[in-house]
Short mmCIF file of C-alpha atoms and ligand atoms in Angstrom, two decimals:
data_model
loop_
_atom_site.label_atom_id
_atom_site.label_comp_id
_atom_site.label_asym_id
_atom_site.label_seq_id
_atom_site.Cartn_x
_atom_site.Cartn_y
_atom_site.Cartn_z
CA UNK A 1 138.86 96.93 69.15
CA UNK A 2 135.88 94.67 69.74
CA UNK A 3 133.66 96.02 72.55
CA UNK A 4 131.15 93.19 72.77
CA UNK A 5 133.38 90.20 73.28
CA UNK A 6 132.06 86.99 74.84
CA UNK A 7 133.18 87.85 78.35
CA UNK A 8 131.48 91.26 78.43
CA UNK A 9 128.30 89.74 77.07
CA UNK A 10 128.30 87.08 79.79
CA UNK A 11 128.78 89.75 82.45
CA UNK A 12 125.93 91.84 81.03
CA UNK A 13 123.61 88.83 80.82
CA UNK A 14 124.45 87.74 84.35
CA UNK A 15 123.86 91.26 85.70
CA UNK A 16 120.49 91.42 83.95
CA UNK A 17 119.56 88.07 85.45
CA UNK A 18 120.61 89.24 88.92
CA UNK A 19 118.60 92.45 88.58
CA UNK A 20 115.58 90.41 87.51
CA UNK A 21 115.84 88.15 90.52
CA UNK A 22 116.32 91.17 92.79
CA UNK A 23 113.26 92.84 91.28
CA UNK A 24 111.09 89.78 91.85
CA UNK A 25 112.36 89.53 95.40
CA UNK A 26 111.62 93.18 96.16
CA UNK A 27 108.15 93.13 94.62
CA UNK A 28 107.45 89.97 96.59
CA UNK A 29 108.38 91.62 99.90
CA UNK A 30 106.39 94.66 98.89
CA UNK A 31 103.35 92.43 98.44
CA UNK A 32 103.76 91.21 101.99
CA UNK A 33 104.02 94.75 103.35
CA UNK A 34 100.97 95.72 101.33
CA UNK A 35 98.81 93.48 103.49
CA UNK A 36 98.49 96.63 105.57
CA UNK A 37 96.66 99.48 103.85
CA UNK A 38 98.92 100.86 101.18
CA UNK A 39 98.01 103.68 98.92
CA UNK A 40 99.84 105.74 96.37
CA UNK A 41 99.37 109.45 96.17
CA UNK A 42 100.49 111.71 93.37
CA UNK A 43 101.59 115.00 94.91
CA UNK A 44 100.93 118.44 93.38
CA UNK A 45 104.36 118.51 91.77
CA UNK A 46 103.77 115.10 90.20
CA UNK A 47 105.85 112.99 92.58
CA UNK A 48 104.43 109.70 93.68
CA UNK A 49 104.35 108.95 97.38
CA UNK A 50 103.51 105.61 98.85
CA UNK A 51 101.87 105.66 102.26
CA UNK A 52 101.73 102.61 104.41
CA UNK A 53 99.07 102.82 107.04
CA UNK A 54 99.96 100.30 109.63
CA UNK A 55 98.86 100.10 113.20
CA UNK A 56 101.50 97.46 113.57
CA UNK A 57 104.73 99.26 113.05
CA UNK A 58 104.27 102.74 114.39
CA UNK A 59 103.35 102.88 118.04
CA UNK A 60 103.01 106.35 119.53
CA UNK A 61 102.57 106.71 123.28
CA UNK A 62 101.52 109.96 124.92
CA UNK A 63 104.51 111.57 126.68
CA UNK A 64 102.40 112.43 129.73
CA UNK A 65 101.65 108.83 130.66
CA UNK A 66 103.17 107.52 133.89
CA UNK A 67 103.60 103.78 134.16
CA UNK A 68 105.70 101.12 135.85
CA UNK A 69 109.23 100.74 134.53
CA UNK A 70 109.45 97.67 132.28
CA UNK A 71 112.19 95.20 133.15
CA UNK A 72 114.45 93.49 130.70
CA UNK A 73 115.67 90.85 133.16
CA UNK A 74 112.63 89.87 135.17
CA UNK A 75 109.21 88.78 134.10
CA UNK A 76 107.27 85.57 133.66
CA UNK A 77 109.46 82.51 133.64
CA UNK A 78 106.80 79.81 134.01
CA UNK A 79 105.60 80.17 130.43
CA UNK A 80 107.05 80.83 126.99
CA UNK A 81 106.25 84.38 125.89
CA UNK A 82 107.65 84.33 122.36
CA UNK A 83 107.42 81.80 119.51
CA UNK A 84 110.47 80.55 117.58
CA UNK A 85 109.50 83.01 114.79
CA UNK A 86 109.49 85.80 117.38
CA UNK A 87 105.77 86.44 117.67
CA UNK A 88 104.71 87.45 121.20
CA UNK A 89 102.64 84.96 123.17
CA UNK A 90 100.25 87.00 125.28
CA UNK A 91 99.96 85.98 128.93
CA UNK A 92 98.83 87.99 131.92
CA UNK A 93 101.86 89.82 133.25
CA UNK A 94 103.53 90.30 129.84
CA UNK A 95 101.84 93.57 128.91
CA UNK A 96 100.74 96.87 130.36
CA UNK A 97 97.05 97.37 129.48
CA UNK A 98 97.04 101.09 130.29
CA UNK A 99 100.06 101.73 128.09
CA UNK A 100 98.64 99.66 125.23
CA UNK A 101 95.25 101.36 125.38
CA UNK A 102 96.82 104.79 125.34
CA UNK A 103 98.78 103.84 122.22
CA UNK A 104 95.74 102.54 120.33
CA UNK A 105 93.12 105.00 121.60
CA UNK A 106 94.34 107.99 119.54
CA UNK A 107 94.38 105.78 116.43
CA UNK A 108 90.58 105.45 116.75
CA UNK A 109 90.80 101.82 115.69
CA UNK A 110 87.66 99.86 114.90
CA UNK A 111 87.19 96.21 115.71
CA UNK A 112 84.61 93.91 114.13
CA UNK A 113 83.47 90.69 115.79
CA UNK A 114 81.70 87.81 114.09
CA UNK A 115 79.67 85.29 116.00
CA UNK A 116 77.47 82.47 114.68
CA UNK A 117 74.27 81.49 116.45
CA UNK A 118 72.42 78.88 114.42
CA UNK A 119 69.79 76.49 115.81
CA UNK A 120 69.84 76.13 119.56
CA UNK A 121 73.09 78.10 119.77
CA UNK A 122 70.98 81.28 119.95
CA UNK A 123 70.59 80.49 123.65
CA UNK A 124 74.23 81.52 124.18
CA UNK A 125 73.90 84.94 122.57
CA UNK A 126 72.69 86.90 125.55
CA UNK A 127 75.59 85.99 127.83
CA UNK A 128 78.10 86.33 125.01
CA UNK A 129 76.92 89.82 124.08
CA UNK A 130 76.48 91.06 127.64
CA UNK A 131 79.88 89.91 128.80
CA UNK A 132 81.48 91.32 125.62
CA UNK A 133 80.07 94.69 126.67
CA UNK A 134 81.85 94.33 130.00
CA UNK A 135 85.23 93.00 128.87
CA UNK A 136 85.86 93.10 125.11
CA UNK A 137 87.69 96.22 123.87
CA UNK A 138 85.89 98.43 126.35
CA UNK A 139 86.13 102.07 125.24
CA UNK A 140 86.89 101.24 121.59
CA UNK A 141 84.76 101.14 118.42
CA UNK A 142 83.34 97.63 118.34
CA UNK A 143 80.86 96.29 115.80
CA UNK A 144 79.43 92.86 116.53
CA UNK A 145 77.98 90.91 113.59
CA UNK A 146 75.66 88.11 114.62
CA UNK A 147 74.86 85.45 112.01
CA UNK A 148 71.71 83.61 112.89
CA UNK A 149 68.82 81.65 111.38
CA UNK A 150 66.44 83.11 113.99
CA UNK A 151 66.77 86.90 113.91
CA UNK A 152 63.51 87.21 115.82
CA UNK A 153 65.05 85.48 118.81
CA UNK A 154 67.78 88.09 119.21
CA UNK A 155 68.15 89.05 122.87
CA UNK A 156 67.87 92.71 123.81
CA UNK A 157 71.33 93.84 124.78
CA UNK A 158 72.21 97.42 125.58
CA UNK A 159 75.30 98.41 123.60
CA UNK A 160 77.66 101.01 125.02
CA UNK A 161 78.66 104.16 123.18
CA UNK A 162 80.74 103.50 120.06
CA UNK A 163 79.47 99.92 119.99
CA UNK A 164 77.08 98.45 117.45
CA UNK A 165 75.27 95.22 116.78
CA UNK A 166 74.18 93.98 113.35
CA UNK A 167 72.18 90.83 112.75
CA UNK A 168 72.60 88.92 109.48
CA UNK A 169 70.27 86.11 108.49
CA UNK A 170 71.64 82.77 107.42
CA UNK A 171 69.79 79.61 106.42
CA UNK A 172 69.33 76.87 109.00
CA UNK A 173 71.31 73.71 108.66
CA UNK A 174 70.77 70.09 109.55
CA UNK A 175 74.37 69.30 110.37
CA UNK A 176 76.56 71.32 112.72
CA UNK A 177 79.56 70.36 110.56
CA UNK A 178 77.91 72.27 107.71
CA UNK A 179 77.26 75.30 109.89
CA UNK A 180 80.89 75.26 110.91
CA UNK A 181 81.98 74.87 107.29
CA UNK A 182 80.10 77.91 106.04
CA UNK A 183 81.63 80.24 108.60
CA UNK A 184 84.75 80.97 106.57
CA UNK A 185 82.63 81.80 103.53
CA UNK A 186 80.43 84.16 105.57
CA UNK A 187 83.47 85.85 107.10
CA UNK A 188 85.04 86.30 103.66
CA UNK A 189 81.85 87.79 102.24
CA UNK A 190 81.29 90.09 105.22
CA UNK A 191 84.79 91.50 104.83
CA UNK A 192 84.36 92.02 101.09
CA UNK A 193 80.89 93.54 101.26
CA UNK A 194 80.78 95.47 104.52
CA UNK A 195 84.03 95.85 106.36
CA UNK A 196 86.65 96.78 103.78
CA UNK A 197 87.88 100.35 104.20
CA UNK A 198 85.80 100.73 107.36
CA UNK A 199 87.28 98.35 109.89
CA UNK A 200 90.84 97.79 111.03
CA UNK A 201 90.66 94.51 112.91
CA UNK A 202 88.32 91.55 113.09
CA UNK A 203 87.92 88.73 115.60
CA UNK A 204 85.86 85.62 114.89
CA UNK A 205 84.58 84.06 118.09
CA UNK A 206 82.51 81.10 119.21
CA UNK A 207 79.13 82.06 120.63
CA UNK A 208 78.94 79.31 123.26
CA UNK A 209 81.42 81.20 125.40
CA UNK A 210 81.54 84.06 127.85
CA UNK A 211 84.03 86.76 128.73
CA UNK A 212 85.32 86.75 132.30
CA UNK A 213 88.22 89.17 132.02
CA UNK A 214 89.76 91.85 129.83
CA UNK A 215 90.28 91.09 126.16
CA UNK A 216 91.66 94.25 124.60
CA UNK A 217 94.41 95.97 122.64
CA UNK A 218 97.05 93.48 123.80
CA UNK A 219 95.44 91.03 121.36
CA UNK A 220 95.92 93.19 118.27
CA UNK A 221 98.19 91.91 115.55
CA UNK A 222 98.45 91.05 111.87
CA UNK A 223 97.33 87.44 112.10
CA UNK A 224 96.21 86.43 115.59
CA UNK A 225 95.78 82.84 116.75
CA UNK A 226 94.68 81.43 120.09
CA UNK A 227 96.29 78.35 121.62
CA UNK A 228 93.72 75.61 122.25
CA UNK A 229 93.37 74.95 125.99
CA UNK A 230 93.04 71.21 125.52
CA UNK A 231 96.41 70.39 124.01
CA UNK A 232 98.93 73.02 124.96
CA UNK A 233 101.04 70.76 127.15
CA UNK A 234 100.97 67.84 124.69
CA UNK A 235 103.43 66.58 122.14
CA UNK A 236 102.40 67.60 118.64
CA UNK A 237 101.93 63.96 117.66
CA UNK A 238 98.86 64.11 119.94
CA UNK A 239 97.32 67.17 118.25
CA UNK A 240 94.03 66.39 116.46
CA UNK A 241 95.29 67.77 113.13
CA UNK A 242 93.86 66.30 109.93
CA UNK A 243 96.17 63.35 109.29
CA UNK A 244 95.05 62.11 105.87
CA UNK A 245 97.45 63.38 103.19
CA UNK A 246 94.65 63.62 100.63
CA UNK A 247 93.03 66.45 102.64
CA UNK A 248 94.13 70.03 102.07
CA UNK A 249 94.15 70.43 105.86
CA UNK A 250 96.84 67.77 106.22
CA UNK A 251 99.59 68.28 108.79
CA UNK A 252 102.07 65.43 108.84
CA UNK A 253 103.85 63.73 111.71
CA UNK A 254 106.64 65.93 113.03
CA UNK A 255 104.94 69.02 111.59
CA UNK A 256 102.97 71.88 113.14
CA UNK A 257 103.76 74.35 115.91
CA UNK A 258 100.81 74.53 118.28
CA UNK A 259 97.20 73.40 118.17
CA UNK A 260 95.12 76.52 117.62
CA UNK A 261 91.43 77.09 118.36
CA UNK A 262 88.87 77.33 115.62
CA UNK A 263 86.74 79.13 118.20
CA UNK A 264 88.77 82.33 118.29
CA UNK A 265 91.08 83.96 115.76
CA UNK A 266 91.49 87.36 114.20
CA UNK A 267 93.83 90.14 113.22
CA UNK A 268 94.03 92.82 110.56
CA UNK A 269 91.14 92.69 108.13
CA UNK A 270 93.37 91.86 105.15
CA UNK A 271 95.01 88.97 106.98
CA UNK A 272 91.75 87.43 108.14
CA UNK A 273 90.32 87.85 104.66
CA UNK A 274 93.19 85.84 103.21
CA UNK A 275 92.78 83.18 105.89
CA UNK A 276 89.01 82.86 105.38
CA UNK A 277 89.35 82.77 101.60
CA UNK A 278 92.07 80.12 101.68
CA UNK A 279 90.36 77.90 104.26
CA UNK A 280 87.07 78.17 102.40
CA UNK A 281 88.53 77.20 99.05
CA UNK A 282 90.52 74.30 100.57
CA UNK A 283 87.42 73.14 102.40
CA UNK A 284 85.35 73.23 99.22
CA UNK A 285 88.00 71.47 97.16
CA UNK A 286 88.16 68.74 99.81
CA UNK A 287 84.37 68.43 99.82
CA UNK A 288 84.36 67.92 96.03
CA UNK A 289 86.57 64.89 96.64
CA UNK A 290 84.35 63.65 99.45
CA UNK A 291 86.73 64.58 102.27
CA UNK A 292 85.71 66.37 105.44
CA UNK A 293 88.65 67.30 107.67
CA UNK A 294 88.71 65.89 111.20
CA UNK A 295 87.65 69.17 112.82
CA UNK A 296 86.31 71.00 109.76
CA UNK A 297 87.36 74.66 109.71
CA UNK A 298 89.58 74.21 112.76
CA UNK A 299 91.67 71.67 110.84
CA UNK A 300 91.98 74.01 107.86
CA UNK A 301 92.82 76.91 110.16
CA UNK A 302 95.56 74.85 111.80
CA UNK A 303 97.07 73.97 108.45
CA UNK A 304 96.89 77.64 107.40
CA UNK A 305 98.50 78.90 110.62
CA UNK A 306 101.28 76.37 110.35
CA UNK A 307 102.27 77.73 106.94
CA UNK A 308 101.28 81.37 107.56
CA UNK A 309 102.72 81.99 111.01
CA UNK A 310 100.56 84.15 113.27
CA UNK A 311 102.24 87.42 114.21
CA UNK A 312 100.64 87.29 117.64
CA UNK A 313 99.67 84.23 119.63
CA UNK A 314 97.18 84.46 122.48
CA UNK A 315 97.66 82.08 125.41
CA UNK A 316 94.82 79.75 126.50
CA UNK A 317 93.66 82.59 128.81
CA UNK A 318 91.85 83.76 125.66
CA UNK A 319 89.80 80.60 125.21
CA UNK A 320 89.53 78.36 128.20
CA UNK A 321 86.81 75.78 128.85
CA UNK A 322 84.57 76.08 131.90
CA UNK A 323 84.78 72.36 132.66
CA UNK A 324 88.59 72.46 132.84
CA UNK A 325 90.16 73.32 136.20
CA UNK A 326 92.42 76.37 135.77
CA UNK A 327 96.09 75.42 135.44
CA UNK A 328 98.65 77.27 137.59
CA UNK A 329 100.14 79.23 134.66
CA UNK A 330 96.71 80.59 133.75
CA UNK A 331 96.45 83.57 136.11
CA UNK A 332 93.21 84.76 134.55
CA UNK A 333 90.55 83.24 132.32
CA UNK A 334 89.42 85.96 129.91
CA UNK A 335 87.10 84.02 127.62
CA UNK A 336 85.81 80.53 128.19
CA UNK A 337 83.54 77.96 126.56
CA UNK A 338 80.46 77.22 128.65
CA UNK A 339 79.63 73.68 129.67
CA UNK A 340 77.07 72.31 127.28
CA UNK A 341 75.32 69.15 126.40
CA UNK A 342 76.09 68.50 122.73
CA UNK A 343 73.16 66.11 122.34
CA UNK A 344 70.84 68.93 123.38
CA UNK A 345 72.12 71.71 121.16
CA UNK A 346 73.51 70.14 118.01
CA UNK A 347 71.03 69.05 115.34
CA UNK A 348 73.14 65.90 114.93
CA UNK A 349 75.96 64.57 117.12
C1 LIG B 1 86.40 107.09 114.84
O1 LIG B 1 85.90 105.93 114.17
C2 LIG B 1 84.49 105.87 114.11
C3 LIG B 1 84.05 104.57 113.44
O2 LIG B 1 84.97 103.58 113.48
C4 LIG B 1 83.95 107.05 113.34
O3 LIG B 1 82.54 106.99 113.31
C5 LIG B 1 84.42 108.34 113.98
O4 LIG B 1 84.01 109.43 113.18
C6 LIG B 1 85.93 108.34 114.13
N1 LIG B 1 86.32 109.52 114.89
C7 LIG B 1 87.32 110.30 114.51
C8 LIG B 1 87.61 111.45 115.41
O5 LIG B 1 87.97 110.09 113.50
C1 LIG B 2 87.89 100.19 99.32
O1 LIG B 2 88.83 101.13 98.82
C2 LIG B 2 89.38 100.74 97.59
C3 LIG B 2 90.49 101.73 97.26
O2 LIG B 2 90.18 103.02 97.67
C4 LIG B 2 88.27 100.71 96.54
O3 LIG B 2 88.79 100.32 95.30
C5 LIG B 2 87.23 99.68 97.00
O4 LIG B 2 86.14 99.68 96.10
C6 LIG B 2 86.72 100.01 98.37
N1 LIG B 2 85.86 98.91 98.83
C7 LIG B 2 84.70 99.08 99.45
C8 LIG B 2 83.94 97.86 99.83
O5 LIG B 2 84.26 100.18 99.73
#
């Protein structure tokens, strides 16, 4: 009797192929999961255990907490509160701040903030830092990193307990486009050199803005994007994406989800690291070919967020503009760009 006839061999080969594909698929999904902190531990009896530390997937609330019953049939109907890929869109009235804080408080999470104050932008630091003390993750571990070319002009701001401020020197620049361009590189380097293993989340914010309302644990997520206040009612053909196909920030007609702000984004450290690294390398590759995207890092961020969907989207409450009258669906402005005269503060216009 012949065991290894043609048919058996085909079946064996096909099975091997299937297993191979399955293996690749599983290791691929594992890679995605491992964007949280993953570590392997060899136990005393030699078994290997994989731990996934994720603030995302395991939410523990204290059983003593009393709070309003959530409803499954009533809530905000004037705005969309979930994206087509099922990421929450955070609006006032969609979350319970007390409940969220009591989930995250025992986790002792730490949040880093980056802010860039180069040239005349240092004038915005005082208000930014003081209002952050009042509204940004109050009661949590917050470490603000200020990048500036004038460390001597740092305003004196009293930081609350558990809150820290670090100033990092950066060279001055003649063009604001260049200042903007280097931000991704500085964020990437900060994460690699200082924050890894020490910080859970990071938010990168524009300095020429002020907090006016709570910005807290409701904003936590893997990759967090903020909807730009200027375009959120427009058709995507109107979005100021980079439209030249030769740029690595290109988003074509009929593509893109929302127009996101370059002035506020964040999330888990690993996610923001990947974003900063990718945007930086795309920006630099473009520059080598003499291309500067329409809105520099914001264009690259928009391209990135279109492909890598944010797991949480913050409504324009999280970055409004002072000169814009508040729209009806915006119950509260939490963070807003101050009115400024570009000719006065930018080294070039
Ligand atoms: C909480 O985190 C901070 C820094 O992020 C650390 O200094 C402190 O020791 C931690 N506390 C506990 C109880 O783990
Ligand atoms: C972070 O932890 C990993 C694994 O424990 C280690 O390899 C790495 O050097 C650490 N990085 C920093 C900046 O401390």
